[in-house]
mmCIF file of C-alpha atoms (C1' of nucleotides) in Angstrom:
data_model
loop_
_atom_site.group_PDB
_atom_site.id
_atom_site.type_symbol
_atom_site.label_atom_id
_atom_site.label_comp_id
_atom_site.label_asym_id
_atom_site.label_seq_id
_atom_site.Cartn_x
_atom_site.Cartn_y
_atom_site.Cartn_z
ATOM 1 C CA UNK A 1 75.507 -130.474 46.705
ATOM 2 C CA UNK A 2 73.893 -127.864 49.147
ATOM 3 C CA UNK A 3 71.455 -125.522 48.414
ATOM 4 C CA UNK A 4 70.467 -122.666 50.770
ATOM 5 C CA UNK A 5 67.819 -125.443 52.861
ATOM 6 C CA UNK A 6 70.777 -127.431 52.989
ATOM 7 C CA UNK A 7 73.245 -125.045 54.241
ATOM 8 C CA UNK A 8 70.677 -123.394 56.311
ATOM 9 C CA UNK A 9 69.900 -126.519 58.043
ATOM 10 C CA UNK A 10 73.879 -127.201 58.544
ATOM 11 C CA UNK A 11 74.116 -123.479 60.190
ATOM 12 C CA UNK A 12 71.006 -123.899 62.697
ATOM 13 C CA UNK A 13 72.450 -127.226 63.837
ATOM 14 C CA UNK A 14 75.720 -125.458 64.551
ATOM 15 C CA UNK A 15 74.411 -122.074 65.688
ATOM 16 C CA UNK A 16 73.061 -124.409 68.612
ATOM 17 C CA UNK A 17 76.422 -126.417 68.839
ATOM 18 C CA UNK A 18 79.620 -124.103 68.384
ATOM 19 C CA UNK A 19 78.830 -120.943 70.220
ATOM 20 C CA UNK A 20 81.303 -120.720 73.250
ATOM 21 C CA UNK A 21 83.584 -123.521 71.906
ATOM 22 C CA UNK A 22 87.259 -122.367 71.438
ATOM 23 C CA UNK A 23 89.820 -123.723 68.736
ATOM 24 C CA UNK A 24 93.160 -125.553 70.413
ATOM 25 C CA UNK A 25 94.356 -126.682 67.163
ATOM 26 C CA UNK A 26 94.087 -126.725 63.350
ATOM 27 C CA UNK A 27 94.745 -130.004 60.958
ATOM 28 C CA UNK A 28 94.998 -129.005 57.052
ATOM 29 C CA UNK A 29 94.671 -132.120 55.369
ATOM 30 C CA UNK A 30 94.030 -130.528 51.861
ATOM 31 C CA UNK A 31 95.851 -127.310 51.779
ATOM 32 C CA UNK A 32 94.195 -126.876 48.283
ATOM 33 C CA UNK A 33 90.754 -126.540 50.395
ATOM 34 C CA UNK A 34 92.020 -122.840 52.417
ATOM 35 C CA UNK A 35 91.584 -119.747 50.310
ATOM 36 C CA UNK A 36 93.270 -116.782 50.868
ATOM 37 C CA UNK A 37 96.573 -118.057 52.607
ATOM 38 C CA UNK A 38 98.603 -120.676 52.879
ATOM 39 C CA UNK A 39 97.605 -123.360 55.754
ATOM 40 C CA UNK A 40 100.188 -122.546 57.918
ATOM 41 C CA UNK A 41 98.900 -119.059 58.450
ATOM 42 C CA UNK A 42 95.164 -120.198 58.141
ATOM 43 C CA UNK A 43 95.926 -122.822 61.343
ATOM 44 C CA UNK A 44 97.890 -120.713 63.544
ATOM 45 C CA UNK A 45 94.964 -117.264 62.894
ATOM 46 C CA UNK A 46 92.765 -120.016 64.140
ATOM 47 C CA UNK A 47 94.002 -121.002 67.111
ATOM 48 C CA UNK A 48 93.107 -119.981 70.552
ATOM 49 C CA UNK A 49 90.274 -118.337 68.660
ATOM 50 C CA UNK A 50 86.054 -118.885 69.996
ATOM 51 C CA UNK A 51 83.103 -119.545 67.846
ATOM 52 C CA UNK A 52 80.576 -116.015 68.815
ATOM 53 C CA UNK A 53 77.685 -117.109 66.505
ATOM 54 C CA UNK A 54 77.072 -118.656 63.638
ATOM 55 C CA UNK A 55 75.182 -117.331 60.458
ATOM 56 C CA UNK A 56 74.382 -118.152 56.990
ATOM 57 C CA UNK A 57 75.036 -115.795 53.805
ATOM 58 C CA UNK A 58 73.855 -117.571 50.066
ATOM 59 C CA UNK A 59 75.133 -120.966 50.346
ATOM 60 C CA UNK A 60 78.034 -120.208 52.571
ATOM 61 C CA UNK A 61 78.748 -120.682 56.264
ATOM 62 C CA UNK A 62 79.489 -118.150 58.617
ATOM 63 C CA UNK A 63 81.416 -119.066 61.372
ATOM 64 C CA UNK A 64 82.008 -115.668 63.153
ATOM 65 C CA UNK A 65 84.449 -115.746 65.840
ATOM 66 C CA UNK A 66 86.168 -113.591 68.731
ATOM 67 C CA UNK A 67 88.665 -112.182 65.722
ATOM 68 C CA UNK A 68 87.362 -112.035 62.653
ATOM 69 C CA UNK A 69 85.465 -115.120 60.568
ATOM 70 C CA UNK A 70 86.005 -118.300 58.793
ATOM 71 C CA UNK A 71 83.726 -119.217 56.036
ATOM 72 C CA UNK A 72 83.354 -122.013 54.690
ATOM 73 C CA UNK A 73 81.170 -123.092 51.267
ATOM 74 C CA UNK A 74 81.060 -126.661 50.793
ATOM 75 C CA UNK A 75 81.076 -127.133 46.832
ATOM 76 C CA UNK A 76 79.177 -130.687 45.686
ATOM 77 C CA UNK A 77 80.224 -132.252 48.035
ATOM 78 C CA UNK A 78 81.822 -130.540 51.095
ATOM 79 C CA UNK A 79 80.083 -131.809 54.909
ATOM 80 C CA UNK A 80 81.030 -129.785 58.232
ATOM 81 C CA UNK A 81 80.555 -132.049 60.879
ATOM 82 C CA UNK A 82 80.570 -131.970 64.751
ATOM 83 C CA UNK A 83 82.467 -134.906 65.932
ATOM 84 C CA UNK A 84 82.787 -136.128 69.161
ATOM 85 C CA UNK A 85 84.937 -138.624 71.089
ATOM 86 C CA UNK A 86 84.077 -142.562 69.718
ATOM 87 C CA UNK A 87 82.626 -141.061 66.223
ATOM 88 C CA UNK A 88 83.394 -142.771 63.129
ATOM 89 C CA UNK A 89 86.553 -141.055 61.326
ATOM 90 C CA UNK A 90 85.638 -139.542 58.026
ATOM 91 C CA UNK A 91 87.111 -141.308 54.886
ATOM 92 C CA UNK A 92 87.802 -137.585 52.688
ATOM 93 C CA UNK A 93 88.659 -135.519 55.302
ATOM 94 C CA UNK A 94 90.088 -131.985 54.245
ATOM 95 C CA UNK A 95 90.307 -129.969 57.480
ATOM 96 C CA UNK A 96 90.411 -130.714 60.708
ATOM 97 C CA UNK A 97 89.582 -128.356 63.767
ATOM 98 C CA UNK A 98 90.436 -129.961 67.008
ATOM 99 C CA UNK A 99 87.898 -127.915 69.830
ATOM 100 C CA UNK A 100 89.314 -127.693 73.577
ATOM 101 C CA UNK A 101 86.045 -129.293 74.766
ATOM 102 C CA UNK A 102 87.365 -132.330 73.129
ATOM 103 C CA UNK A 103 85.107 -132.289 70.402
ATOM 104 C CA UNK A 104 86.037 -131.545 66.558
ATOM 105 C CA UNK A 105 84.772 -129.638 63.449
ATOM 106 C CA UNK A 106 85.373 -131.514 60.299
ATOM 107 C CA UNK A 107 85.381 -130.516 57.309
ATOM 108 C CA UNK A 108 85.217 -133.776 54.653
ATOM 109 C CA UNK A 109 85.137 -132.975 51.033
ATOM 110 C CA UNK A 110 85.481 -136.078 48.125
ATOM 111 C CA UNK A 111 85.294 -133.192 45.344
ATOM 112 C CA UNK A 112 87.234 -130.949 46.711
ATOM 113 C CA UNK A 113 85.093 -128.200 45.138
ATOM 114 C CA UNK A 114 84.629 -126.381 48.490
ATOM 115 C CA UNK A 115 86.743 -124.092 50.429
ATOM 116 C CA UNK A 116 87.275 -122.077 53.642
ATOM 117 C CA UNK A 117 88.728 -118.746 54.234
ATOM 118 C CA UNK A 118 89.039 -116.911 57.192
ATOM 119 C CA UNK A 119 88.072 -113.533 56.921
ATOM 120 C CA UNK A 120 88.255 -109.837 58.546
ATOM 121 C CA UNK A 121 84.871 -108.289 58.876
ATOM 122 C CA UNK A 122 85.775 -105.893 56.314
ATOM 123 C CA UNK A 123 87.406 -107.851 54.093
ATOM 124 C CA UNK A 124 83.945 -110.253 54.302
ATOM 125 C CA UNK A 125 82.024 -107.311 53.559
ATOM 126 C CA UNK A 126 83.811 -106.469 50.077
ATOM 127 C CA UNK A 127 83.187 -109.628 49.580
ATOM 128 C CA UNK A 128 80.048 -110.059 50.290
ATOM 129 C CA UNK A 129 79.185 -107.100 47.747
ATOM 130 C CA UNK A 130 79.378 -109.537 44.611
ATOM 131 C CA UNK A 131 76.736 -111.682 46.171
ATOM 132 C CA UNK A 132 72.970 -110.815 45.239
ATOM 133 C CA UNK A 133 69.846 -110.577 47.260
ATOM 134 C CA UNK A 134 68.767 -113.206 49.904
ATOM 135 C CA UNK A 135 65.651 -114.891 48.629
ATOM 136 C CA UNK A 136 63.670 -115.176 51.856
ATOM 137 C CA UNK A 137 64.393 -111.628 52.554
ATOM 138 C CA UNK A 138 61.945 -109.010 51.839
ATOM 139 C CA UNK A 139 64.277 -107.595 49.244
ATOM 140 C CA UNK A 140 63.121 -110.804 46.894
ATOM 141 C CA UNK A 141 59.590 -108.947 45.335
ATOM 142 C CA UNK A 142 57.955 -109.570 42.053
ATOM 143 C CA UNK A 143 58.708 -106.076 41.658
ATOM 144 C CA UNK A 144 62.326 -106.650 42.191
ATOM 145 C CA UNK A 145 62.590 -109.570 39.838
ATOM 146 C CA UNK A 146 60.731 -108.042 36.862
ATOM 147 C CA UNK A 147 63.472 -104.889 37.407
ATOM 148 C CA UNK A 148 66.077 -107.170 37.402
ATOM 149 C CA UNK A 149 65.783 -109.434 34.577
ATOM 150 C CA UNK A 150 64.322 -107.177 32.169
ATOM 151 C CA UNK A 151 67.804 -106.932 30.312
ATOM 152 C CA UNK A 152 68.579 -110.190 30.621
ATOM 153 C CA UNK A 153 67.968 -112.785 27.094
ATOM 154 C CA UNK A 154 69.629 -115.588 29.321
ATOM 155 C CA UNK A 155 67.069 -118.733 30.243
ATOM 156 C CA UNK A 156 65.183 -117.886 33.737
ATOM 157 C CA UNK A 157 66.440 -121.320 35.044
ATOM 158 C CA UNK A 158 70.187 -119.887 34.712
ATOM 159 C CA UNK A 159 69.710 -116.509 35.118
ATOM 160 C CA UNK A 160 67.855 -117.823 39.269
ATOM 161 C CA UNK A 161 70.966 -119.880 39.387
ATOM 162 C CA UNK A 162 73.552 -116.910 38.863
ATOM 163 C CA UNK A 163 74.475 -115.855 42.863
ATOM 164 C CA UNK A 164 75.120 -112.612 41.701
ATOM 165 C CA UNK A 165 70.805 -111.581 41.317
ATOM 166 C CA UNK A 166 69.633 -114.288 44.170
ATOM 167 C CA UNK A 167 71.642 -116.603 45.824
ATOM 168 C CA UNK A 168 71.256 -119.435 47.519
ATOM 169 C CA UNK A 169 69.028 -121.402 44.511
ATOM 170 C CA UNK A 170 71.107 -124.170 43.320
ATOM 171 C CA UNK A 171 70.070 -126.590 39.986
ATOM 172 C CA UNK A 172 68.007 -128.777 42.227
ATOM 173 C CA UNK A 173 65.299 -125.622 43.662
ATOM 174 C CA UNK A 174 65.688 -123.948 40.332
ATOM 175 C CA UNK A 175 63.902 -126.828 38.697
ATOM 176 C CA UNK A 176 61.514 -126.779 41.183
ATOM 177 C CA UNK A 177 60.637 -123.514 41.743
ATOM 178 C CA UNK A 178 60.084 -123.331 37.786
ATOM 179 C CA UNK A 179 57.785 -126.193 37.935
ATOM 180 C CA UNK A 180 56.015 -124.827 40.782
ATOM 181 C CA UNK A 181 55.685 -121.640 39.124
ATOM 182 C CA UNK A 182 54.475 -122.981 35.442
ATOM 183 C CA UNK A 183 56.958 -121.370 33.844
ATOM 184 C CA UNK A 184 59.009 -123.250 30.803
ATOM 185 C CA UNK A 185 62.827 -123.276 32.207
ATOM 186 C CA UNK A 186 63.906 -122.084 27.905
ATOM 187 C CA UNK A 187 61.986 -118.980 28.306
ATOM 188 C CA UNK A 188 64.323 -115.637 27.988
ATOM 189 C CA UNK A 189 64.240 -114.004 31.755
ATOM 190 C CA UNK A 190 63.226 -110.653 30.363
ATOM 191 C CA UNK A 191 59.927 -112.669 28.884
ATOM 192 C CA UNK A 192 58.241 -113.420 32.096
ATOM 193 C CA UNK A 193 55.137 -111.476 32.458
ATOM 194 C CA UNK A 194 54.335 -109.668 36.189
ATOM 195 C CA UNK A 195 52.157 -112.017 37.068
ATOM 196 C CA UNK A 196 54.320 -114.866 35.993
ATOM 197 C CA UNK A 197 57.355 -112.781 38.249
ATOM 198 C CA UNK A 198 55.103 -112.755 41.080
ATOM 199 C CA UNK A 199 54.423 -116.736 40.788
ATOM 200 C CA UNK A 200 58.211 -117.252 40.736
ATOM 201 C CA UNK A 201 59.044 -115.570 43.521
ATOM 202 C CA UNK A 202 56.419 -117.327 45.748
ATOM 203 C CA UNK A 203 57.266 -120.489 43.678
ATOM 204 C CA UNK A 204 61.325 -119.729 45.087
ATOM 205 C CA UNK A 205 60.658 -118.734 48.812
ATOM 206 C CA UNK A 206 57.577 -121.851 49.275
ATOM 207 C CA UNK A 207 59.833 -124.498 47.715
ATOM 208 C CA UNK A 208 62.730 -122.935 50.025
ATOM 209 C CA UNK A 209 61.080 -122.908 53.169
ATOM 210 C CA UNK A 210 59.670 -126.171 52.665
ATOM 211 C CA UNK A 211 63.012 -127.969 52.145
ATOM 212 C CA UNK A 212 64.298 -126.514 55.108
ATOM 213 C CA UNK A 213 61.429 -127.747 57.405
ATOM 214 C CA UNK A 214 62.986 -131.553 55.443
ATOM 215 C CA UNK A 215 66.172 -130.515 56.771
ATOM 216 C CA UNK A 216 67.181 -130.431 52.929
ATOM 217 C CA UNK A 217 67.584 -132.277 49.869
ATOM 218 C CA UNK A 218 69.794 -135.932 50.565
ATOM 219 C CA UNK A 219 70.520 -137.108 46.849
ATOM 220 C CA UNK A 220 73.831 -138.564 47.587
ATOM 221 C CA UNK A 221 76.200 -136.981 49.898
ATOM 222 C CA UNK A 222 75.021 -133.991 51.473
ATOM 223 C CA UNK A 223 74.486 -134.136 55.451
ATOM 224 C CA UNK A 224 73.789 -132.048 58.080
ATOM 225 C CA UNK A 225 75.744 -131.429 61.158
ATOM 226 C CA UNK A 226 75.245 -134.527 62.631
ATOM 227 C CA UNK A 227 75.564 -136.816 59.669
ATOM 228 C CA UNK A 228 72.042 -137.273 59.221
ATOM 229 C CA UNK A 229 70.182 -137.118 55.712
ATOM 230 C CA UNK A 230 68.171 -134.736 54.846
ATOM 231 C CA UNK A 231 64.353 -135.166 54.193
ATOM 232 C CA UNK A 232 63.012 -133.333 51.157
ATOM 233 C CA UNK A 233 64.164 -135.690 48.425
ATOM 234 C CA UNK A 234 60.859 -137.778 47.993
ATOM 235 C CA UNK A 235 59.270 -134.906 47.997
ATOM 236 C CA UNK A 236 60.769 -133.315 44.739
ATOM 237 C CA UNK A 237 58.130 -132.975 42.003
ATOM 238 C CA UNK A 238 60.566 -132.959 38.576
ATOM 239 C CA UNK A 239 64.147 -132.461 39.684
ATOM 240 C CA UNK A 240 65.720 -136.747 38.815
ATOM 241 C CA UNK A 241 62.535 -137.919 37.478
ATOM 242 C CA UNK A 242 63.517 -137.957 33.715
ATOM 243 C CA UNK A 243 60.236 -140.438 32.333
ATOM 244 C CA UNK A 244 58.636 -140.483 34.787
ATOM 245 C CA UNK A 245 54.936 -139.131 35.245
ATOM 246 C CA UNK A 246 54.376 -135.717 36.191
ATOM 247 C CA UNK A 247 52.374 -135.597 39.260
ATOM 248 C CA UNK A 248 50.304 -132.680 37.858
ATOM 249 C CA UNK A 249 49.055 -133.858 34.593
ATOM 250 C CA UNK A 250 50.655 -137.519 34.239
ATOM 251 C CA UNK A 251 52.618 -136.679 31.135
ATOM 252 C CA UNK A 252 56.304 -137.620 31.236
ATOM 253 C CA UNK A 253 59.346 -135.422 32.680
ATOM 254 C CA UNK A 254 62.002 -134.439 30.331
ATOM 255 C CA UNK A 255 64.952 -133.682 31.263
ATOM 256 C CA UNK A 256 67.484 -130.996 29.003
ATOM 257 C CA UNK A 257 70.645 -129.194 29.574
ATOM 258 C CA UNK A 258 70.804 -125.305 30.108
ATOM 259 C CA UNK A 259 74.375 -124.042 30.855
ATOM 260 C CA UNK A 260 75.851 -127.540 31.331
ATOM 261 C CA UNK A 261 73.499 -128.649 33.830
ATOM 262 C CA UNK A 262 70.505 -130.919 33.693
ATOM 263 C CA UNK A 263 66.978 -129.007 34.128
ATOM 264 C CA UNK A 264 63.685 -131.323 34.751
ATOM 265 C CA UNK A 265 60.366 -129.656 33.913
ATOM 266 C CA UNK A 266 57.008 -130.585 32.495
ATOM 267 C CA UNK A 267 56.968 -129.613 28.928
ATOM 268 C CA UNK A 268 52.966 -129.956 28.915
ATOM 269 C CA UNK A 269 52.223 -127.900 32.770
ATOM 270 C CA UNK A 270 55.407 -125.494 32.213
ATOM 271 C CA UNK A 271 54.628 -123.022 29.732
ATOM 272 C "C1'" DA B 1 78.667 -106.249 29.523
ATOM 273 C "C1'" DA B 2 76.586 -110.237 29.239
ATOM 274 C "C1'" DC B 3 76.935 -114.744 28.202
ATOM 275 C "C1'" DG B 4 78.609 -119.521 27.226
ATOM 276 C "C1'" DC B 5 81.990 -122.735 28.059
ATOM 277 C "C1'" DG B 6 85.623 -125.372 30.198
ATOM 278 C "C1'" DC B 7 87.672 -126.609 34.276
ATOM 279 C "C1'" DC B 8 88.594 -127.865 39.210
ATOM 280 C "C1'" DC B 9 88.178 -133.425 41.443
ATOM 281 C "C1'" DT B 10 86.529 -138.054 42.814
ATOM 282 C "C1'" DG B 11 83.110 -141.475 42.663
ATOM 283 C "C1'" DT B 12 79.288 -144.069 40.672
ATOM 284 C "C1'" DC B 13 76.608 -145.994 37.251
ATOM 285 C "C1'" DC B 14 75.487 -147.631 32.694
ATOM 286 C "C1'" DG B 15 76.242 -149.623 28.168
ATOM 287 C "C1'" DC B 16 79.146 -152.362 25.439
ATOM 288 C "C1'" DT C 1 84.766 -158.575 34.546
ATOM 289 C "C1'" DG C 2 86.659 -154.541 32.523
ATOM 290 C "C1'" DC C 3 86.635 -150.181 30.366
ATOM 291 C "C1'" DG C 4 85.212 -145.719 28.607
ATOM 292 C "C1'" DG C 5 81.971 -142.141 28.918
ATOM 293 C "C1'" DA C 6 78.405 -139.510 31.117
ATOM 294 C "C1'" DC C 7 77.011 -137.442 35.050
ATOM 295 C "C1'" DA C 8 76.804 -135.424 39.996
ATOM 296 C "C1'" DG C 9 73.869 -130.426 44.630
ATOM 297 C "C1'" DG C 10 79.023 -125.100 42.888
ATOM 298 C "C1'" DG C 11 81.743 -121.463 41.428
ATOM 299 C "C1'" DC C 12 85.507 -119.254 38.974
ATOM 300 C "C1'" DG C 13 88.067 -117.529 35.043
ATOM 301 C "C1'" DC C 14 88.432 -117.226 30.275
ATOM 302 C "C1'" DG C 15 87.204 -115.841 25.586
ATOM 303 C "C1'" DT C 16 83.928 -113.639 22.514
#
DNA sequence: AACGCGCCCTGTCCGC
DNA sequence: TGCGGACAGGGCGCGT
C-alpha cells in the first residue's frame, strides 16, 4: 500500500506525536509480523525504552529510540496508528505497544506483508547499505540515472520500482511519474535518452512532492497516523483508470502487466 | 549478475 | 446466492 508520500506523511504525523513518549509494555499479536527475533525478546528490548525522533528511510519507518531502533515497513497493507483512550479497537491488529502516557502505537496489518524489527544502529546501517538512493535527495540527478541504468535491458517502470537504484517509488508513482515524463513504461532503461532521464527525474520528485502535500494516495486501506485518508487519489492521471480518457489527449488508458504488476500509461502521449 | 517468477496472506469484486 | 478466479499500494528468495 504505501509509497514514500504515504509513509512520509505517516512519519511527520508521528515525528510530532511520539518524541518523549516511553514504552511500558509490548503486545505481539502476530509473532509472524517481528523480524529478527522471536517476540518474546522483541517485547521485553522494548520496554522501558523512549521514542528520541522519528525518521523515514525508502518506505520504512524509523522509530529511533533511547537504545537502538525499531523499524517498521508496513507491506500492502500495514497502518501504525496513535491510539488514545475511547478509540475504536482495530479489527487486524498485529502489534500492540502500550505507551505510559496511556496512549498506544498500533500496528494493524490484514496482509500481513509488513514487519518490524528492532535494530542496533549498526546493525541498521548494514542494512541500510542494500537500499538505493533517496529520490528527493540531491543524489537523484539526470546524470545519476543515465549512469545507472545504462546496463540495465529491464523495463524503466521496473527497473524505478527496484529499491535497490531509488527507493521509495512504489507501482502506483511509477505509473505516474512515467506518464508525467512521456516515456512508454516497455521501453529498455538503458534506452532513455538524457533529456528523456532528466524529464524522469523531475517527473519522480514533482509527482512525489505533490502526493505528500495530499497526505498520500487512499485507494483502499492505507491511513495515516490518525486514521485519516489520504488525499492524492483523485488526483492520479493513469494509475486505475484502465478505459478511461486520458486527460492529455482523450485517448483511452491501457492498462498491462510488467513484472506481475499492473502499469497504466497512455499508449498515444507515452512514447 | 541480472532478471523473471512465485510466494507470503486476507479481502473484495466480478463473471458465470 | 454461491463459487472460482483475478487482483490489490511490497519485498524476498529461488532458479536460470
Amino acid at each position: 500500500m504505501p509509497e514514500l508520500p504515504e509513509v512520509e506523511t505517516i512519519v511527520r504525523d508521528l515525528a510530532r506525536q511520539l518524541p518523549g513518549a516511553e514504552i511500558r509494555d509490548v503486545e505481539v499479536a502476530y509473532p509472524d509480523l517481528v523480524q529478527g527475533e522471536g517476540a518474546g525478546d522483541f517485547a521485553r528490548g522494548l520496554r522501558g525504552a523512549a521514542f528520541r525522533q522519528v525518521t523515514r528511510r525508502a518506505k520504512n519507518i524509523l522509530l529511533h529510540l533511547d537504545r537502538g531502533l525499531l523499524v517498521v515497513n508496513l507491506g500492502m497493507t500495514g497502518r501504525l496508528l496513535v491510539r488514545r483512550p475511547g478509540d475504536p479497537a482495530p479489527s487486524h491488529l498485529g502489534v500492540r505497544i502500550r505507551l505510559a502516557d496511556g496512549r498506544e502505537l498500533d500496528y494493524h496489518d490484514v496482509r500481513r506483508f509488513g514487519c518490524l524489527q528492532r535494530y542496533t544502529d549498526e546493525g541498521w546501517a548494514r542494512r541500510e547499505e542494500a537500499l538505493g538512493i533517496e529520490p528527493l535527495s540531491d543524489d537523484f540527478t539526470p546524470a545519476w540515472l543515465a549512469e545507472a541504468s545504462r546496463k540495465s535491458r529491464v523495463a524503466v517502470k521496473t527497473w524505478l520500482m527496484d529499491q535497490r537504484r531509488v527507493v521509495g517509488v512504489g507501482n502506483i508513482y511509477a505509473s505516474e511519474a512515467l506518464f508525467r515524463a512521456k516515456i512508454d513504461p516497455r521501453r529498455p532503461a538503458h534506452s532513455l535518452r538524457p533529456e528523456e532521464s532528466a524529464r524522469l527525474v523531475g517527473a519522480v520528485r514533482e509527482v512525489l512532492r505533490e502526493a505528500i502535500e495530499f497526505r498520500g494516495t487512499t485507494l483502499l486501506d492505507y491511513r495515516d497516523a490518525s486514521g485519516e485518508r489520504g488525499e492524492f487519489a483523485g488526483r492520479l492521471r493513469v494509475y486505475g483508470r484502465e478505459g478511461e480518457p486520458c486527460r492529455t489527449c482523450g485517448n483511452p488508458v491501457e492498462r498491462i502487466v510488467q513484472g506481475g504488476r499492473s502499469t497504466f500509461y497512455c499508449p498515444h502521449c507515452q512514447r
